[in-house]
PDB file of C-alpha atoms in Angstrom:
ATOM      1  CA  MET O   1     -36.651  18.211  80.232  1.00 55.00           C
ATOM      2  CA  PRO O   2     -37.427  17.789  76.544  1.00 54.00           C
ATOM      3  CA  MET O   3     -38.184  14.330  75.252  1.00 55.00           C
ATOM      4  CA  PRO O   4     -35.041  12.430  74.264  1.00 56.00           C
ATOM      5  CA  PRO O   5     -34.230  12.261  70.558  1.00 62.00           C
ATOM      6  CA  LYS O   6     -35.577   9.156  68.856  1.00 75.00           C
ATOM      7  CA  ASN O   7     -33.109   6.338  69.257  1.00 79.00           C
ATOM      8  CA  LYS O   8     -33.039   3.124  67.277  1.00 92.00           C
ATOM      9  CA  LEU O   9     -35.518   0.739  68.846  1.00 95.00           C
ATOM     10  CA  SER O  10     -36.223  -2.917  68.234  1.00 96.00           C
ATOM     11  CA  LEU O  11     -39.422  -3.601  70.174  1.00 97.00           C
ATOM     12  CA  SER O  12     -41.460  -6.732  70.733  1.00 97.00           C
ATOM     13  CA  VAL O  13     -44.807  -6.268  72.456  1.00 98.00           C
ATOM     14  CA  GLN O  14     -46.372  -9.473  73.761  1.00 98.00           C
ATOM     15  CA  TYR O  15     -49.895  -9.971  75.087  1.00 98.00           C
ATOM     16  CA  PRO O  16     -50.105 -13.478  76.599  1.00 97.00           C
ATOM     17  CA  ASP O  17     -52.809 -11.827  78.723  1.00 97.00           C
ATOM     18  CA  PRO O  18     -54.790 -10.173  75.893  1.00 96.00           C
ATOM     19  CA  ARG O  19     -57.107  -8.001  78.035  1.00 96.00           C
ATOM     20  CA  LEU O  20     -55.203  -4.768  77.349  1.00 96.00           C
ATOM     21  CA  GLN O  21     -54.209  -5.399  73.737  1.00 96.00           C
ATOM     22  CA  ALA O  22     -56.987  -3.283  72.206  1.00 96.00           C
ATOM     23  CA  MET O  23     -56.601  -0.476  74.760  1.00 96.00           C
ATOM     24  CA  LEU O  24     -52.790  -0.414  74.662  1.00 97.00           C
ATOM     25  CA  PRO O  25     -51.827  -1.271  71.080  1.00 97.00           C
ATOM     26  CA  ARG O  26     -48.228  -1.719  70.010  1.00 97.00           C
ATOM     27  CA  ALA O  27     -47.992   1.770  68.475  1.00 97.00           C
ATOM     28  CA  THR O  28     -48.980   3.407  71.764  1.00 97.00           C
ATOM     29  CA  VAL O  29     -46.592   1.250  73.770  1.00 98.00           C
ATOM     30  CA  ARG O  30     -43.814   2.035  71.287  1.00 97.00           C
ATOM     31  CA  ARG O  31     -44.386   5.786  71.661  1.00 97.00           C
ATOM     32  CA  TRP O  32     -44.128   5.516  75.457  1.00 97.00           C
ATOM     33  CA  VAL O  33     -40.991   3.361  75.265  1.00 97.00           C
ATOM     34  CA  GLN O  34     -39.353   5.687  72.734  1.00 96.00           C
ATOM     35  CA  SER O  35     -40.066   8.694  74.962  1.00 96.00           C
ATOM     36  CA  ALA O  36     -37.852   7.272  77.713  1.00 96.00           C
ATOM     37  CA  LEU O  37     -34.939   5.987  75.619  1.00 95.00           C
ATOM     38  CA  PHE O  38     -31.585   7.718  75.919  1.00 92.00           C
ATOM     39  CA  ALA O  39     -29.750   5.150  73.740  1.00 90.00           C
ATOM     40  CA  PRO O  40     -30.557   2.511  71.128  1.00 94.00           C
ATOM     41  CA  ALA O  41     -32.436  -0.465  72.564  1.00 95.00           C
ATOM     42  CA  GLU O  42     -33.765  -3.957  72.000  1.00 96.00           C
ATOM     43  CA  LEU O  43     -36.734  -4.385  74.321  1.00 98.00           C
ATOM     44  CA  THR O  44     -39.644  -6.689  74.942  1.00 98.00           C
ATOM     45  CA  ILE O  45     -42.756  -5.424  76.706  1.00 98.00           C
ATOM     46  CA  ARG O  46     -44.928  -8.285  77.965  1.00 98.00           C
ATOM     47  CA  PHE O  47     -48.411  -8.002  79.495  1.00 98.00           C
ATOM     48  CA  VAL O  48     -49.105 -10.963  81.793  1.00 98.00           C
ATOM     49  CA  ASP O  49     -51.815 -12.174  84.165  1.00 98.00           C
ATOM     50  CA  ALA O  50     -51.434 -12.384  87.951  1.00 98.00           C
ATOM     51  CA  ALA O  51     -50.276 -16.014  87.920  1.00 98.00           C
ATOM     52  CA  GLU O  52     -47.359 -15.348  85.549  1.00 98.00           C
ATOM     53  CA  GLY O  53     -46.531 -12.074  87.289  1.00 97.00           C
ATOM     54  CA  GLN O  54     -46.424 -13.805  90.669  1.00 98.00           C
ATOM     55  CA  ALA O  55     -44.293 -16.678  89.351  1.00 98.00           C
ATOM     56  CA  LEU O  56     -41.744 -14.276  87.809  1.00 98.00           C
ATOM     57  CA  ASN O  57     -41.593 -12.099  90.923  1.00 97.00           C
ATOM     58  CA  ARG O  58     -41.187 -15.181  93.144  1.00 98.00           C
ATOM     59  CA  ASP O  59     -38.611 -16.907  90.946  1.00 97.00           C
ATOM     60  CA  TYR O  60     -36.435 -13.859  90.211  1.00 96.00           C
ATOM     61  CA  ARG O  61     -36.938 -11.571  93.211  1.00 96.00           C
ATOM     62  CA  GLY O  62     -37.971 -14.013  95.961  1.00 97.00           C
ATOM     63  CA  LYS O  63     -41.259 -12.135  96.505  1.00 97.00           C
ATOM     64  CA  ASP O  64     -44.338 -14.346  96.259  1.00 97.00           C
ATOM     65  CA  TYR O  65     -46.894 -11.907  94.852  1.00 97.00           C
ATOM     66  CA  ALA O  66     -47.681 -10.290  91.535  1.00 97.00           C
ATOM     67  CA  THR O  67     -46.165  -6.820  91.198  1.00 97.00           C
ATOM     68  CA  ASN O  68     -46.939  -4.053  88.728  1.00 97.00           C
ATOM     69  CA  VAL O  69     -43.727  -4.020  86.652  1.00 97.00           C
ATOM     70  CA  LEU O  70     -40.583  -6.134  86.487  1.00 97.00           C
ATOM     71  CA  THR O  71     -37.556  -5.136  84.460  1.00 97.00           C
ATOM     72  CA  PHE O  72     -35.001  -7.716  83.436  1.00 96.00           C
ATOM     73  CA  ALA O  73     -32.087  -5.588  82.239  1.00 94.00           C
ATOM     74  CA  TYR O  74     -29.373  -7.491  80.430  1.00 92.00           C
ATOM     75  CA  THR O  75     -26.941  -4.697  79.581  1.00 85.00           C
ATOM     76  CA  GLU O  76     -27.285  -1.994  82.252  1.00 57.00           C
ATOM     77  CA  ASP O  77     -23.838  -2.641  83.781  1.00 58.00           C
ATOM     78  CA  GLN O  78     -22.026  -3.592  80.589  1.00 56.00           C
ATOM     79  CA  ASP O  79     -20.256  -1.512  77.992  1.00 63.00           C
ATOM     80  CA  SER O  80     -22.897  -2.279  75.384  1.00 68.00           C
ATOM     81  CA  GLU O  81     -24.106   0.536  73.194  1.00 82.00           C
ATOM     82  CA  ILE O  82     -27.539  -1.109  72.973  1.00 92.00           C
ATOM     83  CA  THR O  83     -29.854  -1.429  75.970  1.00 93.00           C
ATOM     84  CA  GLN O  84     -31.400  -4.901  76.119  1.00 95.00           C
ATOM     85  CA  ALA O  85     -34.220  -5.784  78.499  1.00 97.00           C
ATOM     86  CA  ASP O  86     -37.524  -7.516  79.050  1.00 98.00           C
ATOM     87  CA  ILE O  87     -40.168  -5.451  80.832  1.00 98.00           C
ATOM     88  CA  VAL O  88     -43.130  -7.339  82.248  1.00 98.00           C
ATOM     89  CA  LEU O  89     -46.365  -5.625  83.301  1.00 98.00           C
ATOM     90  CA  CYS O  90     -49.039  -7.477  85.255  1.00 98.00           C
ATOM     91  CA  THR O  91     -52.461  -6.612  83.865  1.00 98.00           C
ATOM     92  CA  ASP O  92     -54.300  -7.433  87.101  1.00 97.00           C
ATOM     93  CA  VAL O  93     -52.064  -5.236  89.252  1.00 98.00           C
ATOM     94  CA  LEU O  94     -52.032  -2.471  86.636  1.00 97.00           C
ATOM     95  CA  GLN O  95     -55.836  -2.367  86.540  1.00 97.00           C
ATOM     96  CA  ARG O  96     -56.211  -2.500  90.327  1.00 97.00           C
ATOM     97  CA  GLU O  97     -53.623   0.213  90.981  1.00 97.00           C
ATOM     98  CA  ALA O  98     -55.031   2.552  88.336  1.00 96.00           C
ATOM     99  CA  LYS O  99     -58.457   2.294  89.960  1.00 96.00           C
ATOM    100  CA  GLU O 100     -57.088   2.699  93.513  1.00 95.00           C
ATOM    101  CA  GLN O 101     -54.979   5.698  92.498  1.00 94.00           C
ATOM    102  CA  GLY O 102     -57.725   7.406  90.494  1.00 93.00           C
ATOM    103  CA  LYS O 103     -55.716   7.286  87.250  1.00 94.00           C
ATOM    104  CA  THR O 104     -56.709   6.143  83.810  1.00 96.00           C
ATOM    105  CA  LEU O 105     -55.350   2.765  82.832  1.00 97.00           C
ATOM    106  CA  ALA O 106     -53.401   4.405  79.999  1.00 97.00           C
ATOM    107  CA  GLN O 107     -51.781   6.951  82.351  1.00 97.00           C
ATOM    108  CA  HIS O 108     -50.698   4.240  84.776  1.00 97.00           C
ATOM    109  CA  ALA O 109     -49.461   1.946  82.002  1.00 98.00           C
ATOM    110  CA  ALA O 110     -47.446   4.782  80.434  1.00 98.00           C
ATOM    111  CA  HIS O 111     -45.879   5.551  83.807  1.00 98.00           C
ATOM    112  CA  LEU O 112     -44.928   1.937  84.483  1.00 98.00           C
ATOM    113  CA  ILE O 113     -43.511   1.502  80.975  1.00 98.00           C
ATOM    114  CA  VAL O 114     -41.414   4.669  81.317  1.00 98.00           C
ATOM    115  CA  HIS O 115     -40.342   3.453  84.774  1.00 97.00           C
ATOM    116  CA  GLY O 116     -39.339   0.055  83.383  1.00 97.00           C
ATOM    117  CA  VAL O 117     -37.451   1.567  80.447  1.00 97.00           C
ATOM    118  CA  LEU O 118     -35.483   3.779  82.830  1.00 96.00           C
ATOM    119  CA  HIS O 119     -34.609   0.709  84.929  1.00 94.00           C
ATOM    120  CA  ALA O 120     -33.444  -1.022  81.739  1.00 94.00           C
ATOM    121  CA  GLN O 121     -31.022   1.859  81.210  1.00 93.00           C
ATOM    122  CA  GLY O 122     -29.543   1.581  84.700  1.00 91.00           C
ATOM    123  CA  TYR O 123     -31.692   4.001  86.693  1.00 92.00           C
ATOM    124  CA  ASP O 124     -32.723   2.803  90.118  1.00 91.00           C
ATOM    125  CA  HIS O 125     -34.427   3.915  93.310  1.00 90.00           C
ATOM    126  CA  GLU O 126     -32.484   2.062  95.990  1.00 88.00           C
ATOM    127  CA  SER O 127     -31.464   5.274  97.772  1.00 90.00           C
ATOM    128  CA  ASP O 128     -33.481   8.432  98.394  1.00 91.00           C
ATOM    129  CA  GLU O 129     -31.211  10.356  96.018  1.00 93.00           C
ATOM    130  CA  GLU O 130     -31.624   7.792  93.232  1.00 92.00           C
ATOM    131  CA  ALA O 131     -35.370   7.709  93.800  1.00 92.00           C
ATOM    132  CA  ALA O 132     -35.646  11.493  93.623  1.00 94.00           C
ATOM    133  CA  GLU O 133     -33.619  11.590  90.388  1.00 95.00           C
ATOM    134  CA  MET O 134     -35.610   8.795  88.771  1.00 95.00           C
ATOM    135  CA  GLU O 135     -38.946  10.275  89.817  1.00 96.00           C
ATOM    136  CA  GLN O 136     -38.010  13.695  88.432  1.00 96.00           C
ATOM    137  CA  ILE O 137     -37.034  12.170  85.080  1.00 97.00           C
ATOM    138  CA  GLU O 138     -40.327  10.232  84.994  1.00 96.00           C
ATOM    139  CA  ILE O 139     -42.355  13.352  85.825  1.00 96.00           C
ATOM    140  CA  GLU O 140     -40.680  15.323  83.008  1.00 97.00           C
ATOM    141  CA  LEU O 141     -40.969  12.532  80.434  1.00 97.00           C
ATOM    142  CA  LEU O 142     -44.615  11.932  81.279  1.00 97.00           C
ATOM    143  CA  ALA O 143     -45.367  15.667  81.163  1.00 96.00           C
ATOM    144  CA  ALA O 144     -43.999  15.691  77.590  1.00 96.00           C
ATOM    145  CA  LEU O 145     -46.567  12.942  76.869  1.00 96.00           C
ATOM    146  CA  ARG O 146     -49.267  15.089  78.537  1.00 96.00           C
ATOM    147  CA  ILE O 147     -49.604  12.675  81.442  1.00 96.00           C
ATOM    148  CA  PRO O 148     -49.975  14.172  84.938  1.00 95.00           C
ATOM    149  CA  ASN O 149     -47.376  13.781  87.670  1.00 95.00           C
ATOM    150  CA  PRO O 150     -47.863  10.210  88.968  1.00 94.00           C
ATOM    151  CA  TYR O 151     -46.308  11.072  92.341  1.00 91.00           C
ATOM    152  CA  THR O 152     -48.756  13.751  93.454  1.00 84.00           C
ATOM    153  CA  GLU O 153     -50.284  11.287  95.930  1.00 59.00           C
ATOM    154  CA  ASP O 154     -46.968   9.426  96.481  1.00 47.00           C
ATOM    155  CA  ASN O 155     -48.455   6.422  94.730  1.00 49.00           C
ATOM    156  CA  GLY O 156     -45.861   5.622  92.114  1.00 50.00           C
ATOM    157  CA  PRO O 157     -44.082   2.329  91.530  1.00 53.00           C
ATOM    158  CA  ARG O 158     -41.224   2.969  93.989  1.00 44.00           C
ATOM    159  CA  SER O 159     -42.950   0.795  96.596  1.00 40.00           C
ATOM    160  CA  VAL O 160     -42.893  -2.378  94.479  1.00 40.00           C
TER     161      VAL O 160
END
């Protein structure tokens, strides 16, 4: 699958947890987001610490722990021509998982950002068929970014 054509993107990248700001600058994050866009979008990518990640996961999903990525999609089921979403990545979980999975931090962050952007556009992994489709799209998009298949050890974000 070739990378999607560049779509109009309004992107805010926030670093309330600044630990990854130098390693994952806005331009890099933008390139990863753009690689997974199939339509124009208005997105916010936010890097948070474990406390904020846990509070968001608890308050919005009823799960009292910090998770790797949360996507708050505002237009996925509407007839809007512009995808709107907030995508939150937890720095602590991102760092821990990258180490546990033997990936670079950048590889894991790119995967989770692509994963979140796909969620923002209505992709999901609630069924095995949906999961297989979403994983295949992720694998192809990441390959175009020269990032290895994140599912080779079955350690992708589906289990969140």
